[in-house]
Every structure is written in C-alpha cells, then in structure tokens.
Amino acid sequence: MDSADSSFPPAAHAPAWLPAAIRPAVDALLYSSVLVAAAAASLTASTGLFWQQPLSPRLGLFVFAATLFLYNLDSILPYKYAQPALLSARKRWMLAHRRILLALALLSLACAGWLFVAGLSWHLLAFLGHLAAVSVFYSLPVVRWRQRWRSLREVPLLKGFLIAYVWAAVSVWLPALHLGKALADPVVLILFGRRFLFILALTFVFDIRDYTKDRLSGTRTFPGVFGIRAAQVLALLALLGAALLVPPGLTGAPLGVFTLPLVLAALVVIFARETRSDYYYALLADAVMLGPWLTACWLPG
C-alpha cells in the first residue's frame, strides 16, 4: 500500500443489521445509481404533484433513464480509478462491475433517447441540451487551469453548485416547461430556489464522505477548504434558506408536511462523518431525496 492509500481512513463495513444474503442485491441497487435515478424521477414528479398536475409517466421515465446514464457514465470514467483512494466498498464494487455499469449506461441512454423521441416535445431539446453539456463536462476535461485540462468538478468550490443547478433544473424547470409554465413565474422561481438549496446541502454531505479523497486528488470542495464542521454549518444554512422559500398560500399543516424533507436532510447533515458506512450515504443521503415526492402525495388537493 502506497503512502496515499495509507492516509485514507479505514473503509467502513456494511451495517450489522443488513442480512448477508441480500447484501449483493442491495449493493447492486445502491452502487449502480438506480436509487439516485429514482430520486431524480421522484423529485420531478413531486413538482407536478405540487401543482396538482400529474406529469406524463414518460417524462419521469426519461429523467430516470437519463440520470442512470449520466451517473454510470461518470462511474466508469478512467479518472475514477486513477485517484489514490480506492478502499471504500462502493469503489470496489464499481471497479468489479465496470462492464455491467457500461452496459447499463448504454441501455439507459438508448431508453432515454427513445422516450424523448416517442413522447416528449422537441421544444425541450435546447433546454435539455445545456443540462447534458454541463453534466458531461462535469467529469470530462474542458477547462485549462494551471497548465493542464480539468473537468468542471475540479474548479475550486464549483462542484456542489453545478450538481444543485442541474438537479433543480431537471426537477423543477423541466416539469414547468412540460406543463407550459413560465420559468420566470414567482412560484416556479421559489420552487427552483428551494430545490437548489436542498440539493446543495446534500452535496456537502457527499463532499464530507469524499473529504480525504478530494484532498489527495486536488479537488477543492467546501469541506476541503473550510473544514468539515464549517461545511455542515453551510449545509444547514442552505436548508434554512430553503425552508424560508415558501410558495404563496402554503400554511399550517401542509407547510409542515412540505418542510419535513428539509428536516430529514438536516439530520443527515448533522450526523455525516467521513468514516460513516457507504450505506449511510448511498441509502440515507440518497433516499432523503425521495422525501419531496412522498410529502407532495400527502398535501391536500
């Protein structure tokens, strides 16, 4: 083991409560980004439910397939395995299943393409194109800085904002356009800001998970620059800002239900540690993104 590897914290074991017999299936569900893709689709659906205008199932499936493609594409890129820290269970699983992840990425790309051609409006193409460009260039080198080409994720402190923007745009602006609503509408802007801050807070959680790896690879994230505690405070402030962005007419018990996902996200932030099990991040931190859809289902019509 080289010096870079020895500086990485010991990999956390799978939680004792998870039966060994189902662990391979759970690993496949979590580490192939299926849960992340489901969270993206559910966030998109939650926006339609908020407006009491259920979205076309094809739009939700498109978001699911496109997210699955982008996340699995990122997981198999060579830079992931040239980085010094490969000790986590998640990284070991991804390395052992690269061919499966590649096949899944290609299959999901084909599905996303078919769903767009078959059932979505072409006026969404330019909007989706700029999101696809940001998502791909997030991992591919397009910025020349300090005498070498770097990806957007390597620009200091930019990583979390890019992720939050893409997720908020997909889950709020995309359904708004699909339903014929103006992006400058005050309610649309409030929902976008709320979603942006919600996702931004969760990106800090994953940066805490990757704290040592990012420092070793030279990626300057908020925990790496300001420290883990400061990043947690910033994440909680982002969630507070999201809670203050309240759509008009939402009060009382419905507002409490609408705010519950932010409270759950705050708990995930507070208890985040670099040494937590991969399941903490791949299960809890990703699953909390299902909260807006679940709570939207409870809001009165």
CSV table of C-alpha atoms in Angstrom, one decimal:
chain,number,residue,atom,x,y,z
A,1,MET,CA,0.0,0.0,0.0
A,2,ASP,CA,1.5,3.4,-1.0
A,3,SER,CA,1.5,6.5,1.1
A,4,ALA,CA,-1.5,8.0,-0.5
A,5,ASP,CA,-3.6,4.9,0.3
A,6,SER,CA,-2.3,4.8,3.9
A,7,SER,CA,-3.7,8.2,4.6
A,8,PHE,CA,-7.2,7.3,3.6
A,9,PRO,CA,-9.5,6.4,6.6
A,10,PRO,CA,-10.3,2.7,7.0
A,11,ALA,CA,-13.2,1.5,4.9
A,12,ALA,CA,-16.4,1.1,7.0
A,13,HIS,CA,-18.0,-2.3,7.0
A,14,ALA,CA,-21.6,-3.0,5.9
A,15,PRO,CA,-24.0,-2.4,8.8
A,16,ALA,CA,-24.7,-5.4,11.0
A,17,TRP,CA,-28.5,-5.1,10.5
A,18,LEU,CA,-28.2,-6.0,6.8
A,19,PRO,CA,-28.5,-9.8,6.2
A,20,ALA,CA,-25.6,-11.1,4.3
A,21,ALA,CA,-27.9,-13.0,1.9
A,22,ILE,CA,-29.4,-9.8,0.5
A,23,ARG,CA,-26.3,-7.6,0.6
A,24,PRO,CA,-25.3,-8.2,-3.0
A,25,ALA,CA,-28.7,-7.1,-4.2
A,26,VAL,CA,-28.6,-4.0,-2.0
A,27,ASP,CA,-25.1,-3.2,-3.3
A,28,ALA,CA,-26.3,-3.5,-6.9
A,29,LEU,CA,-29.3,-1.3,-6.2
A,30,LEU,CA,-27.3,1.4,-4.5
A,31,TYR,CA,-23.9,1.4,-6.3
A,32,SER,CA,-25.4,1.2,-9.8
A,33,SER,CA,-27.2,4.5,-9.1
A,34,VAL,CA,-30.6,3.1,-9.5
A,35,LEU,CA,-31.7,4.7,-6.3
A,36,VAL,CA,-30.2,8.1,-7.4
A,37,ALA,CA,-32.1,7.8,-10.7
A,38,ALA,CA,-35.3,7.0,-8.8
A,39,ALA,CA,-34.8,10.0,-6.6
A,40,ALA,CA,-34.4,12.3,-9.6
A,41,ALA,CA,-37.6,11.0,-11.2
A,42,SER,CA,-39.4,11.3,-7.9
A,43,LEU,CA,-38.3,14.9,-7.4
A,44,THR,CA,-39.5,15.7,-10.9
A,45,ALA,CA,-42.9,14.1,-10.2
A,46,SER,CA,-43.2,16.0,-6.9
A,47,THR,CA,-43.2,19.3,-8.8
A,48,GLY,CA,-46.2,18.1,-10.9
A,49,LEU,CA,-48.0,16.9,-7.7
A,50,PHE,CA,-47.4,20.3,-6.1
A,51,TRP,CA,-49.3,22.0,-9.0
A,52,GLN,CA,-51.9,19.2,-8.9
A,53,GLN,CA,-51.0,18.4,-12.5
A,54,PRO,CA,-49.5,14.8,-12.6
A,55,LEU,CA,-46.8,14.6,-15.2
A,56,SER,CA,-46.6,12.2,-18.1
A,57,PRO,CA,-45.1,8.8,-16.9
A,58,ARG,CA,-42.8,9.1,-19.9
A,59,LEU,CA,-41.2,12.3,-18.5
A,60,GLY,CA,-40.5,10.6,-15.2
A,61,LEU,CA,-39.0,7.5,-17.0
A,62,PHE,CA,-36.9,9.8,-19.2
A,63,VAL,CA,-35.5,11.6,-16.2
A,64,PHE,CA,-34.8,8.2,-14.6
A,65,ALA,CA,-33.0,6.8,-17.7
A,66,ALA,CA,-31.0,10.0,-18.3
A,67,THR,CA,-29.9,10.2,-14.7
A,68,LEU,CA,-28.9,6.5,-14.7
A,69,PHE,CA,-26.9,7.0,-17.9
A,70,LEU,CA,-25.0,10.1,-16.6
A,71,TYR,CA,-24.2,8.7,-13.2
A,72,ASN,CA,-23.0,5.3,-14.6
A,73,LEU,CA,-21.0,7.1,-17.3
A,74,ASP,CA,-19.3,9.1,-14.6
A,75,SER,CA,-18.6,6.0,-12.5
A,76,ILE,CA,-16.7,4.2,-15.3
A,77,LEU,CA,-14.5,7.0,-16.4
A,78,PRO,CA,-10.8,6.3,-16.0
A,79,TYR,CA,-10.1,9.2,-13.7
A,80,LYS,CA,-12.2,7.5,-11.0
A,81,TYR,CA,-9.6,4.7,-10.8
A,82,ALA,CA,-6.5,6.8,-11.2
A,83,GLN,CA,-7.3,8.6,-8.0
A,84,PRO,CA,-5.4,7.5,-4.9
A,85,ALA,CA,-8.2,6.3,-2.6
A,86,LEU,CA,-9.9,3.0,-3.7
A,87,LEU,CA,-10.6,1.4,-0.4
A,88,SER,CA,-14.3,2.1,0.0
A,89,ALA,CA,-16.8,-0.8,-0.6
A,90,ARG,CA,-18.6,1.4,-3.1
A,91,LYS,CA,-15.4,1.9,-5.2
A,92,ARG,CA,-14.5,-1.7,-5.0
A,93,TRP,CA,-18.0,-2.7,-6.2
A,94,MET,CA,-17.9,-0.3,-9.1
A,95,LEU,CA,-14.4,-1.4,-10.1
A,96,ALA,CA,-15.5,-5.1,-10.1
A,97,HIS,CA,-18.6,-4.3,-12.2
A,98,ARG,CA,-17.4,-1.8,-14.7
A,99,ARG,CA,-18.7,-3.8,-17.7
A,100,ILE,CA,-22.1,-4.1,-16.2
A,101,LEU,CA,-22.2,-0.4,-15.4
A,102,LEU,CA,-21.1,0.4,-19.0
A,103,ALA,CA,-23.9,-1.9,-20.4
A,104,LEU,CA,-26.4,-0.2,-18.0
A,105,ALA,CA,-25.2,3.3,-19.1
A,106,LEU,CA,-25.7,2.4,-22.8
A,107,LEU,CA,-29.1,0.7,-22.2
A,108,SER,CA,-30.3,3.7,-20.2
A,109,LEU,CA,-29.0,6.1,-22.9
A,110,ALA,CA,-31.0,4.2,-25.5
A,111,CYS,CA,-34.1,4.3,-23.4
A,112,ALA,CA,-33.8,8.0,-22.7
A,113,GLY,CA,-33.4,8.7,-26.4
A,114,TRP,CA,-36.4,6.6,-27.3
A,115,LEU,CA,-38.6,8.1,-24.6
A,116,PHE,CA,-37.6,11.6,-25.8
A,117,VAL,CA,-38.3,10.9,-29.5
A,118,ALA,CA,-41.5,9.0,-28.8
A,119,GLY,CA,-43.2,11.1,-26.2
A,120,LEU,CA,-41.6,14.5,-25.3
A,121,SER,CA,-41.8,17.8,-27.0
A,122,TRP,CA,-38.9,18.9,-29.2
A,123,HIS,CA,-39.1,22.4,-27.7
A,124,LEU,CA,-37.4,20.9,-24.7
A,125,LEU,CA,-34.3,19.9,-26.7
A,126,ALA,CA,-32.3,23.1,-26.2
A,127,PHE,CA,-33.1,23.2,-22.5
A,128,LEU,CA,-32.1,19.5,-22.1
A,129,GLY,CA,-29.0,20.1,-24.3
A,130,HIS,CA,-27.4,22.6,-22.0
A,131,LEU,CA,-28.1,20.4,-19.0
A,132,ALA,CA,-26.5,17.4,-20.8
A,133,ALA,CA,-23.4,19.6,-21.6
A,134,VAL,CA,-23.0,20.7,-18.0
A,135,SER,CA,-23.4,17.1,-16.8
A,136,VAL,CA,-20.9,15.6,-19.3
A,137,PHE,CA,-18.3,18.3,-18.9
A,138,TYR,CA,-18.7,17.9,-15.1
A,139,SER,CA,-16.4,14.9,-15.5
A,140,LEU,CA,-14.6,15.5,-18.8
A,141,PRO,CA,-11.7,18.0,-19.0
A,142,VAL,CA,-12.9,21.2,-20.7
A,143,VAL,CA,-11.2,23.9,-18.6
A,144,ARG,CA,-7.5,24.7,-18.9
A,145,TRP,CA,-6.1,25.7,-15.5
A,146,ARG,CA,-2.6,25.6,-14.1
A,147,GLN,CA,-1.1,24.2,-17.3
A,148,ARG,CA,-3.5,21.2,-17.7
A,149,TRP,CA,-7.0,20.5,-18.8
A,150,ARG,CA,-9.5,19.9,-16.0
A,151,SER,CA,-13.2,19.0,-15.6
A,152,LEU,CA,-15.7,21.4,-14.2
A,153,ARG,CA,-15.8,19.4,-11.0
A,154,GLU,CA,-12.1,20.3,-10.4
A,155,VAL,CA,-12.8,24.1,-10.5
A,156,PRO,CA,-12.5,25.1,-6.8
A,157,LEU,CA,-15.8,25.2,-4.9
A,158,LEU,CA,-17.9,24.8,-8.1
A,159,LYS,CA,-18.7,21.1,-7.8
A,160,GLY,CA,-21.7,21.4,-5.5
A,161,PHE,CA,-23.3,24.4,-7.3
A,162,LEU,CA,-23.2,22.5,-10.6
A,163,ILE,CA,-24.9,19.5,-9.2
A,164,ALA,CA,-27.5,21.5,-7.4
A,165,TYR,CA,-28.2,23.6,-10.6
A,166,VAL,CA,-28.7,20.5,-12.8
A,167,TRP,CA,-30.9,18.7,-10.3
A,168,ALA,CA,-33.0,21.8,-9.6
A,169,ALA,CA,-33.4,22.5,-13.3
A,170,VAL,CA,-34.4,18.9,-14.1
A,171,SER,CA,-36.8,18.5,-11.2
A,172,VAL,CA,-38.4,22.0,-11.3
A,173,TRP,CA,-37.8,23.8,-14.6
A,174,LEU,CA,-38.2,20.7,-16.8
A,175,PRO,CA,-41.7,19.9,-15.5
A,176,ALA,CA,-42.6,23.6,-15.5
A,177,LEU,CA,-41.8,23.8,-19.3
A,178,HIS,CA,-43.6,20.5,-19.9
A,179,LEU,CA,-46.7,21.9,-18.3
A,180,GLY,CA,-46.4,25.2,-20.2
A,181,LYS,CA,-45.4,27.4,-17.2
A,182,ALA,CA,-43.0,30.3,-17.5
A,183,LEU,CA,-39.7,29.9,-15.8
A,184,ALA,CA,-39.8,33.4,-14.5
A,185,ASP,CA,-43.1,32.8,-12.7
A,186,PRO,CA,-42.6,33.6,-9.0
A,187,VAL,CA,-43.9,30.2,-7.8
A,188,VAL,CA,-41.5,28.4,-10.3
A,189,LEU,CA,-38.6,30.5,-9.1
A,190,ILE,CA,-39.4,29.8,-5.4
A,191,LEU,CA,-39.6,26.1,-6.1
A,192,PHE,CA,-36.4,26.2,-8.1
A,193,GLY,CA,-34.5,28.1,-5.3
A,194,ARG,CA,-35.9,25.7,-2.7
A,195,ARG,CA,-34.8,22.7,-4.6
A,196,PHE,CA,-31.4,24.2,-5.5
A,197,LEU,CA,-30.6,24.8,-1.8
A,198,PHE,CA,-31.9,21.4,-0.8
A,199,ILE,CA,-29.6,19.6,-3.2
A,200,LEU,CA,-26.7,21.9,-2.4
A,201,ALA,CA,-26.9,20.9,1.2
A,202,LEU,CA,-26.8,17.2,0.3
A,203,THR,CA,-23.8,17.8,-2.0
A,204,PHE,CA,-21.9,19.0,1.1
A,205,VAL,CA,-22.7,15.6,2.7
A,206,PHE,CA,-21.2,13.7,-0.1
A,207,ASP,CA,-18.1,16.0,-0.1
A,208,ILE,CA,-17.7,15.1,3.6
A,209,ARG,CA,-17.7,11.4,2.6
A,210,ASP,CA,-15.0,12.2,0.0
A,211,TYR,CA,-13.0,14.6,2.2
A,212,THR,CA,-9.7,12.8,2.1
A,213,LYS,CA,-10.0,11.5,-1.5
A,214,ASP,CA,-10.8,15.0,-2.7
A,215,ARG,CA,-7.8,16.5,-0.8
A,216,LEU,CA,-5.5,13.8,-2.2
A,217,SER,CA,-6.7,14.4,-5.8
A,218,GLY,CA,-6.6,18.2,-5.5
A,219,THR,CA,-10.4,18.7,-5.8
A,220,ARG,CA,-11.1,21.8,-3.7
A,221,THR,CA,-14.6,21.4,-2.1
A,222,PHE,CA,-16.1,23.3,0.8
A,223,PRO,CA,-15.1,20.7,3.4
A,224,GLY,CA,-11.6,20.6,2.0
A,225,VAL,CA,-11.2,24.4,2.0
A,226,PHE,CA,-13.1,25.4,5.1
A,227,GLY,CA,-13.3,22.1,7.1
A,228,ILE,CA,-16.0,19.6,7.7
A,229,ARG,CA,-17.7,21.4,10.6
A,230,ALA,CA,-17.9,24.6,8.5
A,231,ALA,CA,-19.3,22.7,5.6
A,232,GLN,CA,-22.0,21.2,7.9
A,233,VAL,CA,-22.9,24.7,9.1
A,234,LEU,CA,-23.2,25.9,5.5
A,235,ALA,CA,-25.3,22.9,4.6
A,236,LEU,CA,-27.7,23.7,7.5
A,237,LEU,CA,-27.9,27.3,6.4
A,238,ALA,CA,-28.8,26.2,2.9
A,239,LEU,CA,-31.6,24.1,4.3
A,240,LEU,CA,-32.7,27.0,6.4
A,241,GLY,CA,-32.8,29.2,3.3
A,242,ALA,CA,-34.8,26.6,1.5
A,243,ALA,CA,-37.3,26.5,4.4
A,244,LEU,CA,-37.8,30.2,4.1
A,245,LEU,CA,-38.7,30.0,0.5
A,246,VAL,CA,-42.4,29.2,0.9
A,247,PRO,CA,-44.8,29.1,-2.1
A,248,PRO,CA,-47.8,31.5,-1.7
A,249,GLY,CA,-50.8,30.1,0.0
A,250,LEU,CA,-49.0,27.2,1.8
A,251,THR,CA,-49.5,27.5,5.5
A,252,GLY,CA,-50.4,25.4,8.6
A,253,ALA,CA,-50.2,21.6,8.5
A,254,PRO,CA,-49.5,21.5,4.7
A,255,LEU,CA,-46.4,23.7,5.2
A,256,GLY,CA,-45.2,21.5,8.0
A,257,VAL,CA,-45.5,18.4,5.7
A,258,PHE,CA,-43.8,20.4,2.8
A,259,THR,CA,-40.9,21.2,5.2
A,260,LEU,CA,-40.4,17.7,6.5
A,261,PRO,CA,-37.8,16.6,3.9
A,262,LEU,CA,-35.6,19.6,4.8
A,263,VAL,CA,-35.7,18.5,8.5
A,264,LEU,CA,-34.7,14.9,7.5
A,265,ALA,CA,-31.9,16.3,5.3
A,266,ALA,CA,-30.7,18.4,8.3
A,267,LEU,CA,-30.4,15.2,10.4
A,268,VAL,CA,-28.4,13.6,7.6
A,269,VAL,CA,-26.1,16.6,7.5
A,270,ILE,CA,-25.6,16.7,11.3
A,271,PHE,CA,-24.7,13.1,11.6
A,272,ALA,CA,-22.5,12.9,8.5
A,273,ARG,CA,-18.9,11.7,9.1
A,274,GLU,CA,-16.2,10.7,6.7
A,275,THR,CA,-15.9,7.4,8.4
A,276,ARG,CA,-19.6,6.5,8.1
A,277,SER,CA,-20.5,3.3,6.1
A,278,ASP,CA,-21.1,3.7,2.4
A,279,TYR,CA,-24.6,2.7,3.2
A,280,TYR,CA,-25.2,5.9,5.2
A,281,TYR,CA,-24.5,7.9,2.0
A,282,ALA,CA,-25.8,5.6,-0.6
A,283,LEU,CA,-29.0,4.8,1.3
A,284,LEU,CA,-29.9,7.6,3.7
A,285,ALA,CA,-28.5,10.6,1.9
A,286,ASP,CA,-29.9,9.5,-1.4
A,287,ALA,CA,-33.2,8.2,0.0
A,288,VAL,CA,-33.9,11.6,1.6
A,289,MET,CA,-34.4,12.9,-1.9
A,290,LEU,CA,-37.5,10.8,-2.1
A,291,GLY,CA,-39.0,13.0,0.6
A,292,PRO,CA,-40.4,15.8,-1.5
A,293,TRP,CA,-42.4,13.3,-3.6
A,294,LEU,CA,-43.7,11.4,-0.5
A,295,THR,CA,-44.8,14.6,1.2
A,296,ALA,CA,-46.3,16.0,-2.0
A,297,CYS,CA,-48.5,12.9,-2.1
A,298,TRP,CA,-49.8,14.0,1.3
A,299,LEU,CA,-50.5,17.6,0.5
A,300,PRO,CA,-54.3,18.3,0.3
A,301,GLY,CA,-55.6,18.8,-3.2
